[in-house]
mmCIF file of C-alpha atoms in Angstrom:
data_model
loop_
_atom_site.group_PDB
_atom_site.id
_atom_site.type_symbol
_atom_site.label_atom_id
_atom_site.label_comp_id
_atom_site.label_asym_id
_atom_site.label_seq_id
_atom_site.Cartn_x
_atom_site.Cartn_y
_atom_site.Cartn_z
ATOM 1 C CA MET V 1 6.975 -64.759 22.650
ATOM 2 C CA LYS V 2 8.290 -61.578 24.237
ATOM 3 C CA SER V 3 9.949 -60.671 20.966
ATOM 4 C CA LEU V 4 6.677 -61.203 19.081
ATOM 5 C CA LEU V 5 4.700 -59.109 21.567
ATOM 6 C CA LEU V 6 7.288 -56.328 21.332
ATOM 7 C CA THR V 7 7.087 -56.391 17.527
ATOM 8 C CA ILE V 8 3.284 -56.175 17.597
ATOM 9 C CA PHE V 9 3.430 -53.335 20.119
ATOM 10 C CA LEU V 10 5.894 -51.365 17.957
ATOM 11 C CA MET V 11 3.711 -51.921 14.899
ATOM 12 C CA LEU V 12 0.677 -50.582 16.768
ATOM 13 C CA VAL V 13 2.606 -47.537 17.988
ATOM 14 C CA THR V 14 3.901 -46.877 14.472
ATOM 15 C CA THR V 15 0.397 -47.221 13.003
ATOM 16 C CA ILE V 16 -1.032 -44.784 15.550
ATOM 17 C CA ALA V 17 1.845 -42.345 15.011
ATOM 18 C CA PHE V 18 1.249 -42.268 11.280
ATOM 19 C CA SER V 19 -2.532 -42.187 11.529
ATOM 20 C CA GLN V 20 -3.632 -38.646 10.785
ATOM 21 C CA GLY V 21 -5.794 -36.545 8.559
ATOM 22 C CA ILE V 22 -4.247 -34.707 5.606
ATOM 23 C CA MET V 23 -5.914 -31.606 4.171
ATOM 24 C CA GLU V 24 -5.563 -31.252 0.430
ATOM 25 C CA ILE V 25 -6.932 -28.160 -1.322
ATOM 26 C CA LYS V 26 -7.479 -28.782 -4.995
ATOM 27 C CA GLN V 27 -7.026 -25.165 -6.081
ATOM 28 C CA PRO V 28 -5.612 -22.878 -3.348
ATOM 29 C CA THR V 29 -5.504 -19.871 -5.701
ATOM 30 C CA LEU V 30 -8.582 -18.711 -7.629
ATOM 31 C CA ILE V 31 -7.691 -16.471 -10.546
ATOM 32 C CA LEU V 32 -10.705 -14.367 -11.533
ATOM 33 C CA LYS V 33 -9.607 -12.659 -14.708
ATOM 34 C CA ASP V 34 -11.906 -9.921 -16.054
ATOM 35 C CA LEU V 35 -14.443 -10.419 -13.279
ATOM 36 C CA LEU V 36 -17.570 -8.469 -14.206
ATOM 37 C CA ALA V 37 -18.531 -5.730 -11.776
ATOM 38 C CA ASP V 38 -21.760 -6.567 -9.991
ATOM 39 C CA ASP V 39 -23.650 -5.161 -7.009
ATOM 40 C CA GLN V 40 -25.063 -8.582 -6.134
ATOM 41 C CA PRO V 41 -23.136 -11.027 -3.920
ATOM 42 C CA GLN V 42 -21.549 -14.077 -5.508
ATOM 43 C CA THR V 43 -19.787 -17.075 -4.025
ATOM 44 C CA LYS V 44 -16.696 -19.019 -5.013
ATOM 45 C CA ILE V 45 -15.821 -22.374 -3.460
ATOM 46 C CA PHE V 46 -12.517 -23.936 -2.468
ATOM 47 C CA GLU V 47 -12.747 -27.746 -2.341
ATOM 48 C CA VAL V 48 -11.038 -29.407 0.636
ATOM 49 C CA LYS V 49 -10.323 -33.151 0.658
ATOM 50 C CA ASN V 50 -9.013 -35.457 3.402
ATOM 51 C CA THR V 51 -6.328 -37.668 1.829
ATOM 52 C CA GLY V 52 -5.232 -39.022 5.203
ATOM 53 C CA ASN V 53 -6.569 -41.907 7.277
ATOM 54 C CA LYS V 54 -8.102 -40.008 10.181
ATOM 55 C CA PRO V 55 -10.863 -37.327 10.311
ATOM 56 C CA PHE V 56 -9.960 -33.673 10.783
ATOM 57 C CA ILE V 57 -11.895 -30.480 11.487
ATOM 58 C CA ILE V 58 -11.664 -27.037 9.891
ATOM 59 C CA THR V 59 -11.683 -24.811 12.962
ATOM 60 C CA ARG V 60 -11.960 -21.521 11.083
ATOM 61 C CA ALA V 61 -11.410 -19.784 7.730
ATOM 62 C CA THR V 62 -10.550 -16.118 8.196
ATOM 63 C CA SER V 63 -10.624 -13.573 5.388
ATOM 64 C CA MET V 64 -7.835 -10.994 5.499
ATOM 65 C CA SER V 65 -10.184 -8.454 3.885
ATOM 66 C CA ALA V 66 -13.545 -7.090 4.925
ATOM 67 C CA GLN V 67 -14.612 -7.465 1.271
ATOM 68 C CA ILE V 68 -14.910 -11.244 1.615
ATOM 69 C CA GLN V 69 -17.103 -13.245 4.000
ATOM 70 C CA THR V 70 -16.315 -16.907 4.615
ATOM 71 C CA ARG V 71 -18.217 -20.070 5.552
ATOM 72 C CA TRP V 72 -16.824 -23.579 5.842
ATOM 73 C CA THR V 73 -17.737 -27.196 6.530
ATOM 74 C CA ARG V 74 -18.200 -27.518 10.274
ATOM 75 C CA GLU V 75 -18.486 -31.309 10.516
ATOM 76 C CA PRO V 76 -15.398 -33.540 10.741
ATOM 77 C CA ILE V 77 -14.120 -34.480 7.286
ATOM 78 C CA ALA V 78 -13.624 -38.229 7.143
ATOM 79 C CA PRO V 79 -10.809 -39.923 5.190
ATOM 80 C CA GLY V 80 -11.525 -39.801 1.460
ATOM 81 C CA LYS V 81 -14.326 -37.277 1.926
ATOM 82 C CA SER V 82 -14.479 -33.617 0.964
ATOM 83 C CA GLY V 83 -15.556 -30.335 2.493
ATOM 84 C CA LYS V 84 -15.637 -26.800 1.231
ATOM 85 C CA ILE V 85 -14.758 -23.230 2.056
ATOM 86 C CA GLN V 86 -17.105 -20.600 0.641
ATOM 87 C CA ALA V 87 -15.949 -17.072 -0.158
ATOM 88 C CA THR V 88 -18.789 -14.586 -0.714
ATOM 89 C CA PHE V 89 -18.174 -11.088 -2.087
ATOM 90 C CA THR V 90 -19.613 -8.217 -4.121
ATOM 91 C CA SER V 91 -17.246 -7.615 -7.020
ATOM 92 C CA SER V 92 -18.116 -3.934 -7.498
ATOM 93 C CA ARG V 93 -16.497 -3.270 -4.108
ATOM 94 C CA PHE V 94 -13.199 -4.838 -5.134
ATOM 95 C CA GLN V 95 -10.172 -2.847 -6.217
ATOM 96 C CA GLU V 96 -9.602 -2.832 -9.963
ATOM 97 C CA ARG V 97 -6.719 -5.283 -9.462
ATOM 98 C CA PHE V 98 -7.116 -7.392 -6.364
ATOM 99 C CA ASN V 99 -5.327 -10.072 -4.378
ATOM 100 C CA TYR V 100 -7.193 -11.142 -1.249
ATOM 101 C CA LYS V 101 -6.126 -13.837 1.207
ATOM 102 C CA ILE V 102 -8.007 -16.333 3.357
ATOM 103 C CA MET V 103 -6.265 -18.211 6.181
ATOM 104 C CA VAL V 104 -7.570 -21.716 6.944
ATOM 105 C CA TYR V 105 -6.962 -23.360 10.331
ATOM 106 C CA THR V 106 -7.571 -26.987 11.332
ATOM 107 C CA ASN V 107 -6.973 -29.244 14.314
ATOM 108 C CA LEU V 108 -4.029 -30.806 12.421
ATOM 109 C CA THR V 109 -1.538 -28.031 13.102
ATOM 110 C CA ASP V 110 -1.233 -24.590 14.661
ATOM 111 C CA LYS V 111 -0.141 -23.126 11.326
ATOM 112 C CA GLY V 112 -2.661 -21.729 8.890
ATOM 113 C CA THR V 113 -2.971 -22.569 5.197
ATOM 114 C CA GLU V 114 -3.211 -19.623 2.805
ATOM 115 C CA LEU V 115 -5.809 -19.337 0.067
ATOM 116 C CA GLN V 116 -5.885 -16.533 -2.504
ATOM 117 C CA ILE V 117 -8.480 -14.854 -4.672
ATOM 118 C CA THR V 118 -6.766 -12.725 -7.277
ATOM 119 C CA GLY V 119 -7.647 -11.064 -10.562
ATOM 120 C CA ASN V 120 -9.159 -7.868 -11.924
ATOM 121 C CA VAL V 121 -12.603 -6.275 -12.139
ATOM 122 C CA THR V 122 -13.895 -5.049 -15.478
ATOM 123 C CA ASP V 123 -16.948 -3.118 -16.692
ATOM 124 C CA ASN V 124 -20.282 -4.894 -16.743
ATOM 125 C CA PRO V 125 -22.183 -4.001 -19.962
ATOM 126 C CA ASP V 126 -25.491 -4.570 -18.167
ATOM 127 C CA LYS V 127 -24.525 -2.259 -15.285
ATOM 128 C CA PRO V 128 -22.192 0.275 -16.931
ATOM 129 C CA THR V 129 -21.872 2.795 -14.083
ATOM 130 C CA LEU V 130 -21.078 0.421 -11.199
ATOM 131 C CA LEU V 131 -17.314 1.024 -11.189
ATOM 132 C CA TYR V 132 -17.635 4.774 -11.756
ATOM 133 C CA LYS V 133 -18.282 6.066 -8.258
ATOM 134 C CA TYR V 134 -16.906 9.616 -8.420
ATOM 135 C CA THR V 135 -18.668 12.449 -10.220
ATOM 136 C CA LEU V 136 -16.801 15.478 -11.552
ATOM 137 C CA ALA V 137 -18.670 17.993 -13.722
ATOM 138 C CA GLY V 138 -21.351 15.438 -14.516
ATOM 139 C CA ILE V 139 -18.782 12.829 -15.604
ATOM 140 C CA LYS V 140 -18.346 9.528 -13.777
ATOM 141 C CA PHE V 141 -14.790 8.556 -12.807
ATOM 142 C CA ARG V 142 -13.574 5.200 -11.498
ATOM 143 C CA THR V 143 -11.325 6.986 -9.032
ATOM 144 C CA SER V 144 -10.360 10.530 -8.142
ATOM 145 C CA ASN V 145 -6.731 9.741 -7.371
ATOM 146 C CA ILE V 146 -3.650 7.916 -8.554
ATOM 147 C CA SER V 147 -1.174 6.550 -6.044
ATOM 148 C CA PHE V 148 2.048 5.547 -7.759
ATOM 149 C CA GLY V 149 3.522 4.243 -4.503
ATOM 150 C CA ASP V 150 7.307 3.922 -4.397
ATOM 151 C CA ILE V 151 9.126 5.151 -7.500
ATOM 152 C CA TYR V 152 12.890 5.036 -7.995
ATOM 153 C CA THR V 153 14.575 8.320 -8.864
ATOM 154 C CA TRP V 154 15.334 7.022 -12.391
ATOM 155 C CA GLN V 155 11.845 5.733 -13.226
ATOM 156 C CA LYS V 156 9.026 6.956 -15.427
ATOM 157 C CA ILE V 157 5.740 5.209 -14.544
ATOM 158 C CA LYS V 158 2.256 5.306 -16.071
ATOM 159 C CA ASP V 159 -1.188 4.784 -14.608
ATOM 160 C CA THR V 160 -4.695 5.349 -15.944
ATOM 161 C CA ILE V 161 -7.937 6.843 -14.689
ATOM 162 C CA TYR V 162 -11.029 5.711 -16.621
ATOM 163 C CA TYR V 163 -14.172 7.813 -16.913
ATOM 164 C CA LEU V 164 -17.654 7.552 -18.392
ATOM 165 C CA ASN V 165 -19.363 10.466 -20.111
ATOM 166 C CA THR V 166 -22.811 10.588 -18.535
ATOM 167 C CA ARG V 167 -23.533 14.034 -19.968
ATOM 168 C CA LYS V 168 -25.713 14.684 -23.024
ATOM 169 C CA GLU V 169 -22.941 16.285 -25.075
ATOM 170 C CA PRO V 170 -19.409 15.217 -26.068
ATOM 171 C CA VAL V 171 -16.733 16.177 -23.542
ATOM 172 C CA ARG V 172 -13.104 17.120 -23.804
ATOM 173 C CA ILE V 173 -11.041 16.979 -20.606
ATOM 174 C CA GLU V 174 -7.727 18.776 -20.115
ATOM 175 C CA PRO V 175 -5.576 19.530 -17.062
ATOM 176 C CA LEU V 176 -5.528 23.188 -16.075
ATOM 177 C CA ASN V 177 -2.189 22.827 -14.324
ATOM 178 C CA ARG V 178 0.506 20.609 -15.811
ATOM 179 C CA PRO V 179 3.525 20.011 -13.568
ATOM 180 C CA PRO V 180 6.578 19.635 -15.829
ATOM 181 C CA TYR V 181 7.271 16.145 -14.469
ATOM 182 C CA MET V 182 3.761 14.858 -15.292
ATOM 183 C CA HIS V 183 2.517 14.042 -18.783
ATOM 184 C CA PHE V 184 -1.134 13.527 -19.729
ATOM 185 C CA GLN V 185 -2.781 11.690 -22.595
ATOM 186 C CA PHE V 186 -6.541 11.470 -23.208
ATOM 187 C CA ARG V 187 -7.918 8.643 -25.320
ATOM 188 C CA PRO V 188 -10.016 9.506 -27.146
ATOM 189 C CA SER V 189 -9.472 13.255 -26.971
ATOM 190 C CA VAL V 190 -13.246 13.811 -27.230
ATOM 191 C CA VAL V 191 -15.633 11.328 -25.575
ATOM 192 C CA ALA V 192 -19.165 10.973 -26.910
ATOM 193 C CA PRO V 193 -22.174 10.658 -24.566
ATOM 194 C CA GLY V 194 -22.366 7.205 -22.981
ATOM 195 C CA GLN V 195 -18.814 6.374 -24.042
ATOM 196 C CA ARG V 196 -15.690 5.761 -21.951
ATOM 197 C CA GLY V 197 -12.419 7.622 -21.927
ATOM 198 C CA ALA V 198 -8.991 7.137 -20.404
ATOM 199 C CA MET V 199 -6.652 9.672 -18.839
ATOM 200 C CA ILE V 200 -3.122 8.259 -18.930
ATOM 201 C CA VAL V 201 -0.720 9.924 -16.501
ATOM 202 C CA THR V 202 3.047 9.506 -16.663
ATOM 203 C CA PHE V 203 5.089 10.422 -13.579
ATOM 204 C CA ASP V 204 8.646 11.393 -14.552
ATOM 205 C CA ALA V 205 10.774 10.956 -11.412
ATOM 206 C CA PRO V 206 14.020 12.229 -13.045
ATOM 207 C CA GLY V 207 12.100 15.305 -14.171
ATOM 208 C CA LYS V 208 10.801 15.852 -10.643
ATOM 209 C CA ASN V 209 14.360 15.580 -9.243
ATOM 210 C CA ASP V 210 13.184 15.108 -5.681
ATOM 211 C CA TYR V 211 12.996 12.592 -2.850
ATOM 212 C CA GLY V 212 10.233 11.460 -0.534
ATOM 213 C CA TYR V 213 6.463 11.842 -0.603
ATOM 214 C CA ASN V 214 4.946 14.038 -3.318
ATOM 215 C CA TYR V 215 1.327 15.187 -3.457
ATOM 216 C CA SER V 216 -0.271 17.079 -6.345
ATOM 217 C CA ASN V 217 -3.752 18.451 -7.017
ATOM 218 C CA ILE V 218 -4.551 18.486 -10.728
ATOM 219 C CA MET V 219 -7.434 20.748 -11.763
ATOM 220 C CA LEU V 220 -9.448 19.499 -14.722
ATOM 221 C CA SER V 221 -11.073 21.607 -17.403
ATOM 222 C CA VAL V 222 -14.186 20.158 -19.043
ATOM 223 C CA ASN V 223 -15.027 21.662 -22.442
ATOM 224 C CA GLY V 224 -12.965 24.728 -21.603
ATOM 225 C CA THR V 225 -14.652 25.521 -18.288
ATOM 226 C CA LYS V 226 -12.702 26.291 -15.118
ATOM 227 C CA ASP V 227 -14.076 24.888 -11.913
ATOM 228 C CA PHE V 228 -11.462 24.239 -9.251
ATOM 229 C CA ARG V 229 -13.719 21.683 -7.571
ATOM 230 C CA ASN V 230 -13.033 19.366 -10.516
ATOM 231 C CA ARG V 231 -9.709 17.898 -9.469
ATOM 232 C CA ILE V 232 -7.814 14.684 -8.979
ATOM 233 C CA THR V 233 -4.897 13.940 -6.673
ATOM 234 C CA ILE V 234 -1.673 12.243 -7.681
ATOM 235 C CA THR V 235 0.830 10.940 -5.136
ATOM 236 C CA ALA V 236 4.197 9.227 -5.322
ATOM 237 C CA ASN V 237 7.042 8.408 -2.967
ATOM 238 C CA ILE V 238 10.391 8.918 -4.711
ATOM 239 C CA ILE V 239 13.153 6.717 -3.337
ATOM 240 C CA GLU V 240 16.790 5.993 -4.111
ATOM 241 C CA ASP V 241 17.509 2.651 -5.769
ATOM 242 C CA PHE V 242 19.838 0.547 -3.626
ATOM 243 C CA SER V 243 18.778 -2.759 -5.164
ATOM 244 C CA LYS V 244 21.871 -3.107 -7.353
ATOM 245 C CA LEU V 245 24.407 -2.604 -4.560
ATOM 246 C CA THR V 246 26.699 -5.550 -3.894
ATOM 247 C CA ALA V 247 27.252 -6.980 -0.417
ATOM 248 C CA GLN V 248 30.661 -5.269 -0.366
ATOM 249 C CA GLU V 249 29.160 -1.911 -1.340
ATOM 250 C CA ILE V 250 26.561 -2.204 1.422
ATOM 251 C CA ALA V 251 29.296 -3.082 3.938
ATOM 252 C CA ASN V 252 31.185 0.074 2.915
ATOM 253 C CA ALA V 253 28.089 2.294 2.714
ATOM 254 C CA PRO V 254 27.389 5.324 4.909
ATOM 255 C CA ILE V 255 25.401 4.798 8.115
ATOM 256 C CA ALA V 256 23.086 7.498 9.504
ATOM 257 C CA GLU V 257 23.086 7.340 13.291
ATOM 258 C CA PHE V 258 21.228 9.851 15.498
ATOM 259 C CA THR V 259 22.156 10.412 19.123
ATOM 260 C CA SER V 260 18.428 10.883 19.742
ATOM 261 C CA LYS V 261 15.338 10.664 17.561
ATOM 262 C CA GLU V 262 12.947 12.391 19.965
ATOM 263 C CA LEU V 263 13.386 15.670 21.846
ATOM 264 C CA ASP V 264 11.194 17.628 24.272
ATOM 265 C CA PHE V 265 11.310 21.437 24.178
ATOM 266 C CA GLY V 266 9.349 21.692 27.434
ATOM 267 C CA ASP V 267 6.949 24.547 28.198
ATOM 268 C CA ILE V 268 6.869 27.702 26.105
ATOM 269 C CA THR V 269 4.463 30.637 25.879
ATOM 270 C CA GLN V 270 2.247 31.029 22.825
ATOM 271 C CA GLY V 271 4.110 33.069 20.207
ATOM 272 C CA GLU V 272 7.564 31.893 21.268
ATOM 273 C CA LYS V 273 9.853 29.730 19.164
ATOM 274 C CA ALA V 274 11.517 26.559 20.445
ATOM 275 C CA CYS V 275 14.667 25.006 18.982
ATOM 276 C CA CYS V 276 15.634 21.336 19.140
ATOM 277 C CA ASP V 277 18.989 20.141 17.805
ATOM 278 C CA PHE V 278 19.380 16.589 16.513
ATOM 279 C CA ILE V 279 22.904 15.281 16.012
ATOM 280 C CA LEU V 280 23.482 13.023 13.019
ATOM 281 C CA LYS V 281 26.720 11.044 12.813
ATOM 282 C CA ASN V 282 28.043 9.040 9.882
ATOM 283 C CA THR V 283 29.356 5.796 11.372
ATOM 284 C CA GLY V 284 29.838 4.199 7.953
ATOM 285 C CA LYS V 285 32.740 4.112 5.509
ATOM 286 C CA ARG V 286 31.504 6.391 2.731
ATOM 287 C CA PRO V 287 30.240 10.002 2.728
ATOM 288 C CA LEU V 288 26.679 10.424 3.951
ATOM 289 C CA PHE V 289 24.451 12.797 1.978
ATOM 290 C CA ILE V 290 21.276 14.310 3.382
ATOM 291 C CA ARG V 291 18.959 14.172 0.375
ATOM 292 C CA LYS V 292 15.989 15.959 1.921
ATOM 293 C CA THR V 293 14.288 16.991 5.162
ATOM 294 C CA LYS V 294 10.573 17.590 5.509
ATOM 295 C CA ALA V 295 8.528 18.710 8.521
ATOM 296 C CA SER V 296 4.977 17.535 9.158
ATOM 297 C CA CYS V 297 3.811 21.108 9.745
ATOM 298 C CA GLY V 298 4.569 24.502 8.243
ATOM 299 C CA CYS V 299 5.059 25.704 11.820
ATOM 300 C CA THR V 300 8.336 23.754 12.000
ATOM 301 C CA ALA V 301 11.428 24.953 10.120
ATOM 302 C CA VAL V 302 14.478 22.766 9.543
ATOM 303 C CA THR V 303 18.069 23.899 9.010
ATOM 304 C CA ILE V 304 21.054 21.642 8.365
ATOM 305 C CA GLY V 305 24.686 22.193 9.274
ATOM 306 C CA ASN V 306 26.299 20.119 6.500
ATOM 307 C CA LYS V 307 24.426 18.085 3.909
ATOM 308 C CA ALA V 308 27.542 15.999 3.215
ATOM 309 C CA VAL V 309 28.893 14.202 6.271
ATOM 310 C CA GLN V 310 32.215 12.412 6.041
ATOM 311 C CA PRO V 311 32.832 9.059 7.808
ATOM 312 C CA GLY V 312 33.216 9.590 11.544
ATOM 313 C CA GLN V 313 31.905 13.164 11.338
ATOM 314 C CA SER V 314 28.644 14.671 12.613
ATOM 315 C CA THR V 315 26.240 17.417 11.628
ATOM 316 C CA LYS V 316 23.443 19.283 13.374
ATOM 317 C CA ILE V 317 19.832 19.278 12.224
ATOM 318 C CA ARG V 318 18.021 22.129 13.954
ATOM 319 C CA THR V 319 14.230 22.209 14.151
ATOM 320 C CA THR V 320 12.547 25.492 15.064
ATOM 321 C CA PHE V 321 8.940 25.276 16.178
ATOM 322 C CA ASN V 322 6.840 28.447 15.917
ATOM 323 C CA SER V 323 4.053 28.333 18.503
ATOM 324 C CA ALA V 324 2.032 31.242 17.062
ATOM 325 C CA GLY V 325 -1.632 30.221 17.095
ATOM 326 C CA LYS V 326 -0.851 26.962 18.893
ATOM 327 C CA SER V 327 -1.862 25.805 22.367
ATOM 328 C CA GLY V 328 -1.548 22.720 24.545
ATOM 329 C CA ARG V 329 0.543 19.641 23.867
ATOM 330 C CA GLN V 330 2.378 19.637 20.543
ATOM 331 C CA TYR V 331 3.790 16.694 18.583
ATOM 332 C CA LYS V 332 5.635 17.280 15.299
ATOM 333 C CA THR V 333 7.710 15.030 13.067
ATOM 334 C CA ILE V 334 10.615 15.646 10.704
ATOM 335 C CA THR V 335 11.538 13.194 7.975
ATOM 336 C CA VAL V 336 15.229 12.937 7.067
ATOM 337 C CA ILE V 337 16.168 11.170 3.824
ATOM 338 C CA THR V 338 19.780 10.087 3.283
ATOM 339 C CA ASN V 339 21.827 7.729 1.107
ATOM 340 C CA ASP V 340 22.139 5.179 3.916
ATOM 341 C CA PRO V 341 20.923 2.013 2.107
ATOM 342 C CA GLN V 342 19.901 0.287 5.340
ATOM 343 C CA HIS V 343 17.911 3.221 6.777
ATOM 344 C CA PRO V 344 17.289 5.735 3.967
ATOM 345 C CA GLU V 345 14.410 7.431 5.818
ATOM 346 C CA THR V 346 14.385 8.410 9.496
ATOM 347 C CA THR V 347 11.556 10.061 11.412
ATOM 348 C CA LEU V 348 12.504 12.532 14.156
ATOM 349 C CA ARG V 349 10.005 13.751 16.724
ATOM 350 C CA ILE V 350 9.712 16.871 18.814
ATOM 351 C CA ARG V 351 7.161 17.506 21.540
ATOM 352 C CA GLY V 352 6.328 20.112 24.134
ATOM 353 C CA ASN V 353 3.616 22.245 25.651
ATOM 354 C CA VAL V 354 2.397 25.706 24.587
ATOM 355 C CA LYS V 355 0.906 27.861 27.317
ATOM 356 C CA VAL V 356 -1.564 30.636 26.559
ATOM 357 C CA ARG V 357 -1.027 33.901 28.425
#
């Protein structure tokens, strides 16, 4: 009898232990290819089903983007039943290529479940100007800038700015200033009224032969006119490619180590110059090369002792702050780019106080 009672008790405990709700999401990723731009809200639904044997509750569904608002089934979802998570958005506010996330939380676990809405927005024939929010010389552009992001020193990368001719005559667009490391193509070369054009920009990193953040203003000529207000910006961050290094090469690589990354030059009088010396030591096994230094302000000059630092050796990076026209507390940064694969970019900081006579 005792053995039977114990068996029944263990069966009950096991049944309770394995009695739980299970959330199953039929399609956790919604791919919205060629989503038409629209200024009216629309809603997409994720279906949630309980495939377990105990009810569960969706406690919240949080969008990771302000572009999407969420609603969800508030009542407990019984075994075998379904609920839903609604995602409401206005597609004309999306980026051209988008990937937005929604985190879903329940009373089943502390961990969230990730949903995704991904795809691209395309022109709506019924509302042709929705995606063209920037006006230059009477022409509507989708964007006034291109951000190439990180580009390896060996790469050549293309991106496109689309525009709509809302003028009454055909237009021909050309760049007034052409940096030698940027190449431009216009298709078609002449855009008729009401038609779309494309400006294809190629960023040639080897041609630029530089490191770090690059910012360019490109002035545009429309039908031969020169108006410097008609401009776009193009940015890129040129970085060294360490992705092909082996584990052994990384172990033998140079290491950039600073004795201090922040220095205080104290109080100075307006018009005076203050110097701060940062010491950089190579604690690695290969020569360390300083690729580039860049100050956050033209008021700060940077000089380097040696750009090539042998293993075990050190060099001095001197920053000279010119306080002319400055007053009060000052905070400046200096970016140092090296061939240290673990820490290729280091930010140094100087601070102090400028007193006015």
